PDB file of C-alpha atoms (C1' of nucleotides) in Angstrom:
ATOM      1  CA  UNK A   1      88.416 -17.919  36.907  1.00  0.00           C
ATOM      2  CA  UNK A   2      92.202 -16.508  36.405  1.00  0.00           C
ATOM      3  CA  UNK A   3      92.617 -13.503  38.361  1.00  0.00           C
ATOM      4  CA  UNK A   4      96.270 -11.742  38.097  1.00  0.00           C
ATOM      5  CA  UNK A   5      98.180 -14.323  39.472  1.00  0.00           C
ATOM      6  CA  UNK A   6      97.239 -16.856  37.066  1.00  0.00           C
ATOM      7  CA  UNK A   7      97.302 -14.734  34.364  1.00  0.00           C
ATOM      8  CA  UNK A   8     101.104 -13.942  35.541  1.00  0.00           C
ATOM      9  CA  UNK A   9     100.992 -17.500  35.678  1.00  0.00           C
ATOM     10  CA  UNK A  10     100.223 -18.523  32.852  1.00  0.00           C
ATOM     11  CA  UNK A  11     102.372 -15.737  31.365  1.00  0.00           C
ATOM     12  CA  UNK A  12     105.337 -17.278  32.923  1.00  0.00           C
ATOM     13  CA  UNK A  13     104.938 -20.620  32.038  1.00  0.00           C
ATOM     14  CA  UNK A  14     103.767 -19.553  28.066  1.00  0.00           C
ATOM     15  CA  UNK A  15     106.392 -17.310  27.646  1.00  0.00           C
ATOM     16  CA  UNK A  16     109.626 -20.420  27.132  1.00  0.00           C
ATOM     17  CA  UNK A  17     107.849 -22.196  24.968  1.00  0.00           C
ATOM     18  CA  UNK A  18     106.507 -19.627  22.702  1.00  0.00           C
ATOM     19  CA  UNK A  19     108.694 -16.669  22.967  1.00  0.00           C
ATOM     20  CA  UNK A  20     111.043 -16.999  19.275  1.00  0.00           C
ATOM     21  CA  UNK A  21     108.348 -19.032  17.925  1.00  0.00           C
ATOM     22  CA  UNK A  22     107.170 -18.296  13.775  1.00  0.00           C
ATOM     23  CA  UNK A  23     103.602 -18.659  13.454  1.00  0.00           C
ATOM     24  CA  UNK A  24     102.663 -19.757  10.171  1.00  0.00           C
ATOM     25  CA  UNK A  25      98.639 -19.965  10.316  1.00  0.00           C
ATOM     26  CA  UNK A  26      95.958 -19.270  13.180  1.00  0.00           C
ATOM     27  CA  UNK A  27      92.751 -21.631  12.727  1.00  0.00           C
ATOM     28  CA  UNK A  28      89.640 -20.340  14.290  1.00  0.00           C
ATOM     29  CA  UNK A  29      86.694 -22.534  14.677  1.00  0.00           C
ATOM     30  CA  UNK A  30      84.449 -20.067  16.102  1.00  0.00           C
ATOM     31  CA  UNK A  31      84.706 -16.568  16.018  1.00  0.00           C
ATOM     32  CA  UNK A  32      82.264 -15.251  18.555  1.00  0.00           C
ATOM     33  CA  UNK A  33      83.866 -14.584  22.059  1.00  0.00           C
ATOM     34  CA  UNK A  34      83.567 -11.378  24.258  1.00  0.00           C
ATOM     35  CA  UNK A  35      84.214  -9.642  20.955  1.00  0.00           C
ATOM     36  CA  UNK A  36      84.728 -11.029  17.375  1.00  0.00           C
ATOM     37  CA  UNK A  37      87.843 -12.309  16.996  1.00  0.00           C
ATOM     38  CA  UNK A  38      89.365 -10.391  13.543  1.00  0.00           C
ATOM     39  CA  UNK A  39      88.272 -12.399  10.017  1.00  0.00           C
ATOM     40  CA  UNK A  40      91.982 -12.142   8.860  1.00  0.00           C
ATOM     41  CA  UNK A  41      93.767 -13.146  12.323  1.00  0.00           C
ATOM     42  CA  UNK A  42      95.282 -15.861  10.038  1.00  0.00           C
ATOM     43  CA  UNK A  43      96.577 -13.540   7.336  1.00  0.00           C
ATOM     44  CA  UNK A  44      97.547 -11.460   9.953  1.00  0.00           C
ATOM     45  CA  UNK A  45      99.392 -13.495  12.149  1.00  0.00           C
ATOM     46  CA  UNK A  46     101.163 -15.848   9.367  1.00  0.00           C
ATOM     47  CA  UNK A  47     104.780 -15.508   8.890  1.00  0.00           C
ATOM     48  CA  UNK A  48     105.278 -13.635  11.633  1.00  0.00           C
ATOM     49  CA  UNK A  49     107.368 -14.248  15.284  1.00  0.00           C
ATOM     50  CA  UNK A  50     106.168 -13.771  18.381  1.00  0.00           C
ATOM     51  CA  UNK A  51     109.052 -11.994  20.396  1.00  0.00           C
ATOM     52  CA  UNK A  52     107.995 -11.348  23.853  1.00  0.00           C
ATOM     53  CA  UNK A  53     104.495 -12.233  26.041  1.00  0.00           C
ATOM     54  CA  UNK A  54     103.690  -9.099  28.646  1.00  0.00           C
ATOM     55  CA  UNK A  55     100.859  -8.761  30.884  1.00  0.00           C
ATOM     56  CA  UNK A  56      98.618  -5.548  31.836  1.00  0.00           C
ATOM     57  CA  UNK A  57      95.699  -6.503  33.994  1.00  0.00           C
ATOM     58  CA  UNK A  58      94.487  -9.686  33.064  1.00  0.00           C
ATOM     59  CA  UNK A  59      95.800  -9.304  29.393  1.00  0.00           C
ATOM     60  CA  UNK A  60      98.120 -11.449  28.150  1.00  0.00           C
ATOM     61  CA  UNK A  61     100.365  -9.729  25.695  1.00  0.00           C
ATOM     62  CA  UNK A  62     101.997 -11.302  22.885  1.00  0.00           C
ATOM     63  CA  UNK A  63     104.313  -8.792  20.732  1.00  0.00           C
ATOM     64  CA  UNK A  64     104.732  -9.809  17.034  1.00  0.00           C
ATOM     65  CA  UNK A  65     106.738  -8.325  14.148  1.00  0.00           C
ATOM     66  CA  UNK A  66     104.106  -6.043  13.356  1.00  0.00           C
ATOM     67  CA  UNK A  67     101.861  -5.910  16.222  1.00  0.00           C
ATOM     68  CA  UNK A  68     100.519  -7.250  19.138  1.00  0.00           C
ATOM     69  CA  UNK A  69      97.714  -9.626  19.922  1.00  0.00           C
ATOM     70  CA  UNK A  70      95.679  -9.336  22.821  1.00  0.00           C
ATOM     71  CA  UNK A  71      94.488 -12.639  24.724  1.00  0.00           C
ATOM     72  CA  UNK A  72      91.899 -12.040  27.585  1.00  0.00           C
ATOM     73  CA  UNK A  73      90.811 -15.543  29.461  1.00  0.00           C
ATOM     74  CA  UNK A  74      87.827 -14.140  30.603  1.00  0.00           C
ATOM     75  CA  UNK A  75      85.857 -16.793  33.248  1.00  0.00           C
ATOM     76  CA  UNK A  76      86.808 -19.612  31.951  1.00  0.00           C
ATOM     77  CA  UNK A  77      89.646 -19.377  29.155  1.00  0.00           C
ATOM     78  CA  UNK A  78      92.471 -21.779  29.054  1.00  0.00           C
ATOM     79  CA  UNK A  79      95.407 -21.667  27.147  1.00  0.00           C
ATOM     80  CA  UNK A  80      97.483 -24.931  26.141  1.00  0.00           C
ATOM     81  CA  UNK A  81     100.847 -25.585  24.239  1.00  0.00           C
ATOM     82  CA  UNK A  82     100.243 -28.747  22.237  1.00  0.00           C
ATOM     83  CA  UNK A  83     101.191 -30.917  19.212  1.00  0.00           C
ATOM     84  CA  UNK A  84      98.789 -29.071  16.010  1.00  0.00           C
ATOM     85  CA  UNK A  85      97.770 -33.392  16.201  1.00  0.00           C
ATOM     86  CA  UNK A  86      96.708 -33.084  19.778  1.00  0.00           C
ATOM     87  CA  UNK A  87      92.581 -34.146  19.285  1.00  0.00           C
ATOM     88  CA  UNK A  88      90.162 -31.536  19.243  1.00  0.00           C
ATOM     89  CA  UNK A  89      88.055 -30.989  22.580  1.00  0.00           C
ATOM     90  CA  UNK A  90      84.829 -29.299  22.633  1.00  0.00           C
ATOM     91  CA  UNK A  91      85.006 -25.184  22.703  1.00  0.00           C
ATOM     92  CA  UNK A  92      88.690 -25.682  21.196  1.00  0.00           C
ATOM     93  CA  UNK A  93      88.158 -22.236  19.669  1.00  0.00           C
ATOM     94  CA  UNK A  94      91.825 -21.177  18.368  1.00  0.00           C
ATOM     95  CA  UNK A  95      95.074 -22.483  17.609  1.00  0.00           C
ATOM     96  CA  UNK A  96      98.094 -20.545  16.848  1.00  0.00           C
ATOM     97  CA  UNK A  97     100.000 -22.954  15.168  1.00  0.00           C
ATOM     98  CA  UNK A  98     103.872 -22.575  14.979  1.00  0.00           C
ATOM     99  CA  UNK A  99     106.509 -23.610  12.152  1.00  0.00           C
ATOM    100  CA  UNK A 100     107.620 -26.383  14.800  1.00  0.00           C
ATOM    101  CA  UNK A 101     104.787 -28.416  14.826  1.00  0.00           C
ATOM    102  CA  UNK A 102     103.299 -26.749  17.688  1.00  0.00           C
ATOM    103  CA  UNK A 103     100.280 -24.626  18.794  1.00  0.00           C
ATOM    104  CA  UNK A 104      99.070 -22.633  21.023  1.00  0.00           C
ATOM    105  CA  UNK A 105      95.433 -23.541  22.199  1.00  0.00           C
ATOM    106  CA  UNK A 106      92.179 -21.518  23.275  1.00  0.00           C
ATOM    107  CA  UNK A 107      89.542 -23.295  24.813  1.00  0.00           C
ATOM    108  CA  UNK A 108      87.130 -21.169  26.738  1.00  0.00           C
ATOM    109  CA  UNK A 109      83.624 -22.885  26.989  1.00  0.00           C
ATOM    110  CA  UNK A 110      82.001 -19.394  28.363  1.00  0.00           C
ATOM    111  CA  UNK A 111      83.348 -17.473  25.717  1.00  0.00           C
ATOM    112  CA  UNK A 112      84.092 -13.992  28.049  1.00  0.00           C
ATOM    113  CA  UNK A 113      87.396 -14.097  26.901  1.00  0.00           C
ATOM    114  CA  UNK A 114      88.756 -12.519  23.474  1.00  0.00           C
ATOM    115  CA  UNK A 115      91.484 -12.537  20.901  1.00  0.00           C
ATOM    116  CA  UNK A 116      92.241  -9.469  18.801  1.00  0.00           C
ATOM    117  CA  UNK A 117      95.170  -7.739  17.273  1.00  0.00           C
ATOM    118  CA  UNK A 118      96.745  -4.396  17.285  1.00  0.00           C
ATOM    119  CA  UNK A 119      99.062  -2.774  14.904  1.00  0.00           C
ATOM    120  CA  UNK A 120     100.059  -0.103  17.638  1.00  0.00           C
ATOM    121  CA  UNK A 121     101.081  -0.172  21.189  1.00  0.00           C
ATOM    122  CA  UNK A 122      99.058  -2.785  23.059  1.00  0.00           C
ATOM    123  CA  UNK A 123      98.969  -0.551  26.032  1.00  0.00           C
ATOM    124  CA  UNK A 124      97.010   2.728  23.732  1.00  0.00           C
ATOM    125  CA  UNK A 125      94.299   0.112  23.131  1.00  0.00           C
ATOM    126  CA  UNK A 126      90.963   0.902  23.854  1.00  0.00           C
ATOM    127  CA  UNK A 127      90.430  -1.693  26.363  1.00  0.00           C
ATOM    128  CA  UNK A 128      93.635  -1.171  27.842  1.00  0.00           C
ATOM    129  CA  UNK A 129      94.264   2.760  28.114  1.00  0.00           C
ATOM    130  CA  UNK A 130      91.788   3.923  30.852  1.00  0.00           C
ATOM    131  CA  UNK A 131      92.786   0.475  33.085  1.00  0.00           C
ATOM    132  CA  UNK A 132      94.317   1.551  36.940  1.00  0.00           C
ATOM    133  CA  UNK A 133      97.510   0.522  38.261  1.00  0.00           C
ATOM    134  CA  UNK A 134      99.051  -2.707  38.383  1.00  0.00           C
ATOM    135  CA  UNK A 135      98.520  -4.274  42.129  1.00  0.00           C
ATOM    136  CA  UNK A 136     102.351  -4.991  42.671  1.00  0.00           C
ATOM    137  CA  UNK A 137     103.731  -1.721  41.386  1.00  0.00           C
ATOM    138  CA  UNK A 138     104.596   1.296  43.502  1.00  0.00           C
ATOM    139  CA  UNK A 139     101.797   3.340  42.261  1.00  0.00           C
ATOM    140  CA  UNK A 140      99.615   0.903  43.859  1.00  0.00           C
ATOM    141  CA  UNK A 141     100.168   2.969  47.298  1.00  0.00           C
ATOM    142  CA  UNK A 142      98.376   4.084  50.866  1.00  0.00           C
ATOM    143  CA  UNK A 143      98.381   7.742  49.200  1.00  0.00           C
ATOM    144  CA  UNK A 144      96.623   6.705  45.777  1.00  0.00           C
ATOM    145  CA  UNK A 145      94.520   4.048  47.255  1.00  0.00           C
ATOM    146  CA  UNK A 146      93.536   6.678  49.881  1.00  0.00           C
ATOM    147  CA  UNK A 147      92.753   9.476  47.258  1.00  0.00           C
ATOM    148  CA  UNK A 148      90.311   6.508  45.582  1.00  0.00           C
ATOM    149  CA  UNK A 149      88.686   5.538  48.565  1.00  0.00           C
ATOM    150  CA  UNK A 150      88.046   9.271  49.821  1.00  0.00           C
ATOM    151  CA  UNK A 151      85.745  10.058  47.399  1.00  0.00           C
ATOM    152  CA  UNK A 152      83.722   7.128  46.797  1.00  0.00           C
ATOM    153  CA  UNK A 153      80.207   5.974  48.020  1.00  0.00           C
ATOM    154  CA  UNK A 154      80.926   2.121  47.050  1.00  0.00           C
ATOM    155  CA  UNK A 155      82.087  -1.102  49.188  1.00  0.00           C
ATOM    156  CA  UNK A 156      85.569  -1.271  49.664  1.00  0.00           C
ATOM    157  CA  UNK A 157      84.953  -4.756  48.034  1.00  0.00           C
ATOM    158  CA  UNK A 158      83.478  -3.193  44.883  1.00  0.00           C
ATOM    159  CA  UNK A 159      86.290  -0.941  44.739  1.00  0.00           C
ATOM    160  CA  UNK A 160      89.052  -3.490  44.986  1.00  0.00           C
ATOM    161  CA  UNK A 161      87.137  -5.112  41.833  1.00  0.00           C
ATOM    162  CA  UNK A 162      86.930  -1.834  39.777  1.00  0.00           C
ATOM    163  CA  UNK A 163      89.489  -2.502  37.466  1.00  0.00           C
ATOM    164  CA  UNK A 164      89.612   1.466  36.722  1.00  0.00           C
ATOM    165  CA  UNK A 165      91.137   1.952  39.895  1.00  0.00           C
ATOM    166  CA  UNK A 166      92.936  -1.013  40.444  1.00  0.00           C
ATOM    167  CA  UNK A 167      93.274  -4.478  38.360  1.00  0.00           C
ATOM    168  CA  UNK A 168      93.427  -7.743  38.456  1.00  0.00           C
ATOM    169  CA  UNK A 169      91.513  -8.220  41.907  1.00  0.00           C
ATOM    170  CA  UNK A 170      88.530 -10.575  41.387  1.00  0.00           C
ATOM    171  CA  UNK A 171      85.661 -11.571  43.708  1.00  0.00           C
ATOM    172  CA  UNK A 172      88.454 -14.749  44.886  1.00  0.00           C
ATOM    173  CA  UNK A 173      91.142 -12.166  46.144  1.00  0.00           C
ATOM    174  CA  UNK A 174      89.205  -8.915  47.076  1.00  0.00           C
ATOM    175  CA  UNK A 175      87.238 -11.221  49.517  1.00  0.00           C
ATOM    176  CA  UNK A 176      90.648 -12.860  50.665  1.00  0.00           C
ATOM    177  CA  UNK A 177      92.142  -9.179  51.178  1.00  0.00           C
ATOM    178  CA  UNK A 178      89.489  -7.844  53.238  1.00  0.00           C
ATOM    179  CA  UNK A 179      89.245 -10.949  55.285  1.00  0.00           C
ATOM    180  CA  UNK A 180      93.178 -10.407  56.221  1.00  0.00           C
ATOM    181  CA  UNK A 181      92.877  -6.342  56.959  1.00  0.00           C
ATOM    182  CA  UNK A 182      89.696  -7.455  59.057  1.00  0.00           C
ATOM    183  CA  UNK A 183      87.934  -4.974  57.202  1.00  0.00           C
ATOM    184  CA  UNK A 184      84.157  -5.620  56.420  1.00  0.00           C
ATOM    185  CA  UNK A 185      83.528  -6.307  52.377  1.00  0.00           C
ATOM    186  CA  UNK A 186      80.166  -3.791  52.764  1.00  0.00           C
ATOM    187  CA  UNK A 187      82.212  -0.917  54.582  1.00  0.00           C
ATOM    188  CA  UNK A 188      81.995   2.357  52.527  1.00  0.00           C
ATOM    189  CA  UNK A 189      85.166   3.228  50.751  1.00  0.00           C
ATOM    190  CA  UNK A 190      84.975   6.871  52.093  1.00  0.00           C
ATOM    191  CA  UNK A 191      84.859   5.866  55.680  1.00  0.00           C
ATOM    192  CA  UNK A 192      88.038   4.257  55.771  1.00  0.00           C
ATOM    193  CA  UNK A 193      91.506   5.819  57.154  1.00  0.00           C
ATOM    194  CA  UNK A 194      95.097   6.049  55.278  1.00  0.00           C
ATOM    195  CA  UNK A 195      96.139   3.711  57.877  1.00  0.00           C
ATOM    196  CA  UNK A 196      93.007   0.647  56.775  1.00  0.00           C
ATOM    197  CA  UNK A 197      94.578   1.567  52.895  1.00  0.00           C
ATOM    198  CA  UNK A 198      97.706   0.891  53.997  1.00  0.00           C
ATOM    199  CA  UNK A 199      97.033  -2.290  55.376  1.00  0.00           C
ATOM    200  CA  UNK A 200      95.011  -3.382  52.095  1.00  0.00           C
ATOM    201  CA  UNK A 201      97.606  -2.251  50.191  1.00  0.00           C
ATOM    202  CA  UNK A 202     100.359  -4.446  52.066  1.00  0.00           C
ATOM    203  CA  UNK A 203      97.623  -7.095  52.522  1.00  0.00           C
ATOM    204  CA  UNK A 204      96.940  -7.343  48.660  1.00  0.00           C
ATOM    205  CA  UNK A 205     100.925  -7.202  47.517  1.00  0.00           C
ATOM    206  CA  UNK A 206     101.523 -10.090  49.734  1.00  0.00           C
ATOM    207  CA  UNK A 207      98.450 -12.190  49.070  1.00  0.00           C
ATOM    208  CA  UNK A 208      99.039 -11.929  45.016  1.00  0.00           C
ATOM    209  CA  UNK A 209     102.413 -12.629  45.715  1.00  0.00           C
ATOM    210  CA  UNK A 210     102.592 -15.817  47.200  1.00  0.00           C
ATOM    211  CA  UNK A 211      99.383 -16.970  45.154  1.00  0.00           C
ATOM    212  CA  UNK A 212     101.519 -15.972  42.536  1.00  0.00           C
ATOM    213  CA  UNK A 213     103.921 -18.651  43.389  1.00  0.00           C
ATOM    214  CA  UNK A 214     101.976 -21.325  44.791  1.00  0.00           C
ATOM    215  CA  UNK A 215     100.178 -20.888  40.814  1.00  0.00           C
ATOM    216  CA  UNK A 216     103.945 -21.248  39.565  1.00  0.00           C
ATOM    217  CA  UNK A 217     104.064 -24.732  41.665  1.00  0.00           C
ATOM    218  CA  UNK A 218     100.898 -26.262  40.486  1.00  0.00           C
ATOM    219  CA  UNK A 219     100.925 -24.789  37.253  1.00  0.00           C
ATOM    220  CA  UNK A 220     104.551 -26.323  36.166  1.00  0.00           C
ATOM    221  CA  UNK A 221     103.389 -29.373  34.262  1.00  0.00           C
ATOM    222  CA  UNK A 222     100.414 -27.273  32.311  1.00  0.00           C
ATOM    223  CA  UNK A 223     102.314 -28.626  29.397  1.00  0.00           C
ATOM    224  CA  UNK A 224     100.504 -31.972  29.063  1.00  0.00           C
ATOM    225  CA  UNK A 225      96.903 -31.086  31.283  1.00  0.00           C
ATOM    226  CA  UNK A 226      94.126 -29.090  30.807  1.00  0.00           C
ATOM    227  CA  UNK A 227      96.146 -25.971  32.434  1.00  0.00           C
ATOM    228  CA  UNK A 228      93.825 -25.206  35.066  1.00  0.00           C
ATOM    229  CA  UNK A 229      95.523 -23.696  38.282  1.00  0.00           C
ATOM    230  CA  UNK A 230      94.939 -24.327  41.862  1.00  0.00           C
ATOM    231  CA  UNK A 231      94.043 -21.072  43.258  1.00  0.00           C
ATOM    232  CA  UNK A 232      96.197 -22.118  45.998  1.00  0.00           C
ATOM    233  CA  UNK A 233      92.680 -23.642  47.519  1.00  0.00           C
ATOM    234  CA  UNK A 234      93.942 -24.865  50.462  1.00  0.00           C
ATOM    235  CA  UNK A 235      95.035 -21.000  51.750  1.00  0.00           C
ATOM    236  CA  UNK A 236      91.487 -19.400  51.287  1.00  0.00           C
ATOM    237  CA  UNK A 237      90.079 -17.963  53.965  1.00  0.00           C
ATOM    238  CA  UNK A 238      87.010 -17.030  52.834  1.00  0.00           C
ATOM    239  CA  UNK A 239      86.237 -17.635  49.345  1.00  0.00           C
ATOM    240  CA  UNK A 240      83.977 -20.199  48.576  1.00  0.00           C
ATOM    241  CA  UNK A 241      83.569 -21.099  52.365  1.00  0.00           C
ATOM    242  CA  UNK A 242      80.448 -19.337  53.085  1.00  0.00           C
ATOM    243  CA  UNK A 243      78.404 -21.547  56.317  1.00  0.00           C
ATOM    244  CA  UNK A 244      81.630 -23.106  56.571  1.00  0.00           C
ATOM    245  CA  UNK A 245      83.729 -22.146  60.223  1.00  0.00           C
ATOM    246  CA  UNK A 246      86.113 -19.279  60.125  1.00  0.00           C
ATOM    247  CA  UNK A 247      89.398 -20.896  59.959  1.00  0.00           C
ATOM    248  CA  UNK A 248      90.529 -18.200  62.783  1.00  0.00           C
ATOM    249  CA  UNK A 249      87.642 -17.591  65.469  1.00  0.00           C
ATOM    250  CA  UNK A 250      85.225 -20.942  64.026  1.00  0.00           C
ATOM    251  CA  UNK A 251      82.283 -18.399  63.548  1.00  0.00           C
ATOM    252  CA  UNK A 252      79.916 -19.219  60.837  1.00  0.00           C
ATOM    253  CA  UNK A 253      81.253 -17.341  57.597  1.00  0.00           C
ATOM    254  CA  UNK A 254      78.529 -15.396  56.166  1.00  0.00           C
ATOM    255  CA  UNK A 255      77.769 -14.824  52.560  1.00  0.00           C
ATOM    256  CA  UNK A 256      76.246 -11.180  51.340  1.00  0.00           C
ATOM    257  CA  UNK A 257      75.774  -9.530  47.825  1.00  0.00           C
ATOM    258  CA  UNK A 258      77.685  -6.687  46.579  1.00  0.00           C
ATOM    259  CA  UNK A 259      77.555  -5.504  43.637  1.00  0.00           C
ATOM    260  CA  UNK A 260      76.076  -8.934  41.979  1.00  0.00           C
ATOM    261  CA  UNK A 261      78.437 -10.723  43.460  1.00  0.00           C
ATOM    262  CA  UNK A 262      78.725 -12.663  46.291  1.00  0.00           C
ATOM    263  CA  UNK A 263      80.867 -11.955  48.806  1.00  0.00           C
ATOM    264  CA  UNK A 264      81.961 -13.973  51.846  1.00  0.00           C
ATOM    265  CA  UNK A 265      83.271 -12.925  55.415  1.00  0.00           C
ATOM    266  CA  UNK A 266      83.347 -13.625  58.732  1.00  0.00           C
ATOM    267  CA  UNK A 267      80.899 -11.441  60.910  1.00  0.00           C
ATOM    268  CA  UNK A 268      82.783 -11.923  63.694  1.00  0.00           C
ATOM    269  CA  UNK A 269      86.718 -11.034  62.690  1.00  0.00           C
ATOM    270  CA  UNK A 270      85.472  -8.444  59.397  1.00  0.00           C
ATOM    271  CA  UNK A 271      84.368  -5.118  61.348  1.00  0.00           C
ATOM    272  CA  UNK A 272      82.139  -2.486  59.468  1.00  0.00           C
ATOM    273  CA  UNK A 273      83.225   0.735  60.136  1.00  0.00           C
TER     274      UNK A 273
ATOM    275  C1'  DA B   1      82.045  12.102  37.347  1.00  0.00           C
ATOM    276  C1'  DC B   2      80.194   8.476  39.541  1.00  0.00           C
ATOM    277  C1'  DA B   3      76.929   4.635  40.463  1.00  0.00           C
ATOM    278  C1'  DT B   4      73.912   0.888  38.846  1.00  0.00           C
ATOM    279  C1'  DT B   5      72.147  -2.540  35.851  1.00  0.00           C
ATOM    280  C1'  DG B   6      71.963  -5.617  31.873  1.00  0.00           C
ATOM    281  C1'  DA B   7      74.174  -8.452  28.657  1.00  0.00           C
ATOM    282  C1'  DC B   8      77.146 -11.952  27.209  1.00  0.00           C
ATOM    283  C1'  DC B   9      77.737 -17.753  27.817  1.00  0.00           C
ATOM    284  C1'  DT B  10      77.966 -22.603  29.346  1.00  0.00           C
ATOM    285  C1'  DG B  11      78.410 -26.278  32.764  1.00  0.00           C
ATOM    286  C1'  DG B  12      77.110 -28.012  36.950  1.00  0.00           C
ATOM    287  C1'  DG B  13      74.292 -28.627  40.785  1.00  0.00           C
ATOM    288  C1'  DA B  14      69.780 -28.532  43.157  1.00  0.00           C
ATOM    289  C1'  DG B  15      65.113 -29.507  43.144  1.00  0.00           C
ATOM    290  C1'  DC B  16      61.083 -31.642  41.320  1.00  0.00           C
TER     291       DC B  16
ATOM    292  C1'  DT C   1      65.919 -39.954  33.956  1.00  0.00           C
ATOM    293  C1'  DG C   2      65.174 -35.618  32.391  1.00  0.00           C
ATOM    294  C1'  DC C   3      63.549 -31.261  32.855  1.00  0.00           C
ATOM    295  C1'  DT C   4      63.862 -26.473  34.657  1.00  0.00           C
ATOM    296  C1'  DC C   5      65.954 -23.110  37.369  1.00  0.00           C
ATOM    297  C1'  DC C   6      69.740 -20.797  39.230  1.00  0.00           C
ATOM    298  C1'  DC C   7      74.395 -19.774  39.972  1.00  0.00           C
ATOM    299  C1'  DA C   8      79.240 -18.668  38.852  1.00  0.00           C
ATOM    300  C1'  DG C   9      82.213 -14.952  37.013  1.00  0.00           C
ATOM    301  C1'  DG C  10      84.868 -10.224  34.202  1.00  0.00           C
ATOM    302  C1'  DT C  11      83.916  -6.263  32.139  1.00  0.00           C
ATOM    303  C1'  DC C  12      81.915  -3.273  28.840  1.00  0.00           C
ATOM    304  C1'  DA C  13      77.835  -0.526  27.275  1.00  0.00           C
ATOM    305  C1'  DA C  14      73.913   1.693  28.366  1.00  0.00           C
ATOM    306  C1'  DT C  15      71.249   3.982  31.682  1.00  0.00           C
ATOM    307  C1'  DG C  16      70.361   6.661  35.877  1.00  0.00           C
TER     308       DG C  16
END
DNA sequence: ACATTGACCTGGGAGC
DNA sequence: TGCTCCCAGGTCAATG
C-alpha cells in the first residue's frame, strides 16, 4: 500500500534508470484498472523520450516529448525495471519497453491503480487540479492546517486522509501521526487548537521524512525483486498492532472504525479532546 | 460546501 | 481439502 514516501521512493529509485530513456512500444495485456488505460498508449508513447519523473500526491509523473503519463499504484501497484525477456508473472499488466532492451513493468493484482496520458500539464489534470498541498512543503502549515480543521465536523484521522486537504497520508501514517501528537484518531477536527496543528504538522514532516529514507534503504536493490518496500515496519507504533502492547505505556492498543477504515491507537497515551 | 456511502478488485486468512 | 466469508486499502462518483 505505497503511501507518499514510497511513491517518492519509488520515484527516486525509477528516475536513473529511466530518465533519457526512448520508448519505442508500450504492451498492455489488460486494459481495465481504476480507469481504462488509453487504446493507443502504444502509438502514443512510441518514439518518444521520457525526460524527467515528478511526483504530486501519490502520482508518479513521467514527462515525455509531447506529454505526460500519469502512473497511480493504487493498493497494490508495483513498478519494476527489467529485461523486455524477464518472464511474465501473473497481473503483469504493462510494459513500457525502451530502445535499450529494457522495460518498465506494472503489476498491480488489485487493479486501483491507473495509467493514462496527457497532452497538457500533468498538474491541470482532472485528477490532479483540485488535490491539497504536498505534506513536506511550506504550505503544509499550523495556519492552513488550522483554517481546515476549524471548520470541519470529521476525525482528525479522516481529515489527515482527505487528500483535498492534504495528500499522500494513508490509514499507515495518519494513524502513526496521531499516535506521536497523542492526539485521539476520533477527536473532532474543529475541537482542536493551532498549537495540536502545529504539532501534527511537525509530527507528519518528520515521520514522512525519515520513512522516506528508511524506504530509500530497503528499496535500493528494487532492481532485481519484486519492489515491494518495507514501510519501515519495525518503527510503527500503531499500525497494524491493534491487541498488541503499546510500545510506550504497554496498554492494550485498541482498534476503532473511522470512516471505513480501521484505525488503531492506544487508549491510554491518544487523548480525545 | 460538506459529509457519507458504494464501487472497484484480488489475495490471504479465518472458520467450518 | 475446499468452500465461503471477510478484510485490506485509495479515491472517485453518487447521494444525502
Amino acid at each position: 500500500m505505497p503511501e507518499l514516501p514510497e511513491i517518492e521512493t519509488i520515484k527516486t529509485g525509477l528516475a536513473p534508470l529511466v530518465e533519457g530513456q526512448m520508448i519505442t512500444r508500450a504492451i498492455v495485456r489488460q486494459r481495465k484498472l481504476r480507469w481504462p488505460i488509453p487504446s493507443k498508449l502504444s502509438k502514443i508513447l512510441s518514439q518518444q523520450i521520457i525526460h524527467k519523473l515528478g511526483r504530486r500526491g501519490k502520482y508518479l509523473l513521467f514527462y515525455c516529448d509531447r506529454g505526460c503519463l500519469l502512473i497511480h499504484l493504487g493498493m497494490s501497484g508495483v513498478l519494476t525495471f527489467v529485461p523486455q525477456k524477464t518472464k511474465l508473472k501473473k497481473h503483469d499488466h504493462v510494459d513500457i519497453c525502451f530502445a535499450d532492451g529494457s522495460c518498465l513493468r506494472l503489476h498491480d493484482p488489485r487493479r486501483f491503480g491507473c495509467m493514462l496520458w496527457t497532452d497538457d500539464d500533468p498538474l491541470q489534470h482532472k485528477l490532479l487540479i483540485n488535490l491539497g498541498v504536498e505534506p513536506l512543503s511550506k504550505k503544509f502549515n499550523a495556519k492552513y492546517l488550522f483554517m481546515q480543521t476549524c471548520k470541519r465536523n470529521v476525525s482528525i484521522k479522516q481529515l489527515l486522509m482527505n487528500n483535498k486537504i492534504v495528500v499522500g497520508i494513508g490509514n499507515i501514517y495518519a494513524a502513526e501521526i496521531l499516535f506521536k501528537t497523542k492526539i485521539h484518531p476520533a477527536t473532532c477536527a474543529n475541537k482542536l487548537t493551532l498549537s495540536h496543528c502545529n504539532a501534527i504538522v511537525r509530527t507528519t514532516k518528520v515521520i514522512l521524512k525519515r520513512a522516506i529514507k528508511a524506504g530509500g534503504t530497503t528499496f535500493r536493490d528494487y532492481r532485481a525483486s519484486d519492489g515491494k518496500p518495507g514501510y519501515f515496519q519495525q518503527k510503527l507504533f500503531v499500525y497494524g498492532r491493534q491487541g498488541e502492547a503499546c510500545k510506550i505505556c504497554d496498554a492494550k492498543l485498541q482498534s476503532i472504525i473511522l470512516g471505513q477504515r480501521s484505525t488503531v491507537f492506544c487508549p491510554n497515551c491518544q487523548d480525545r479532546l
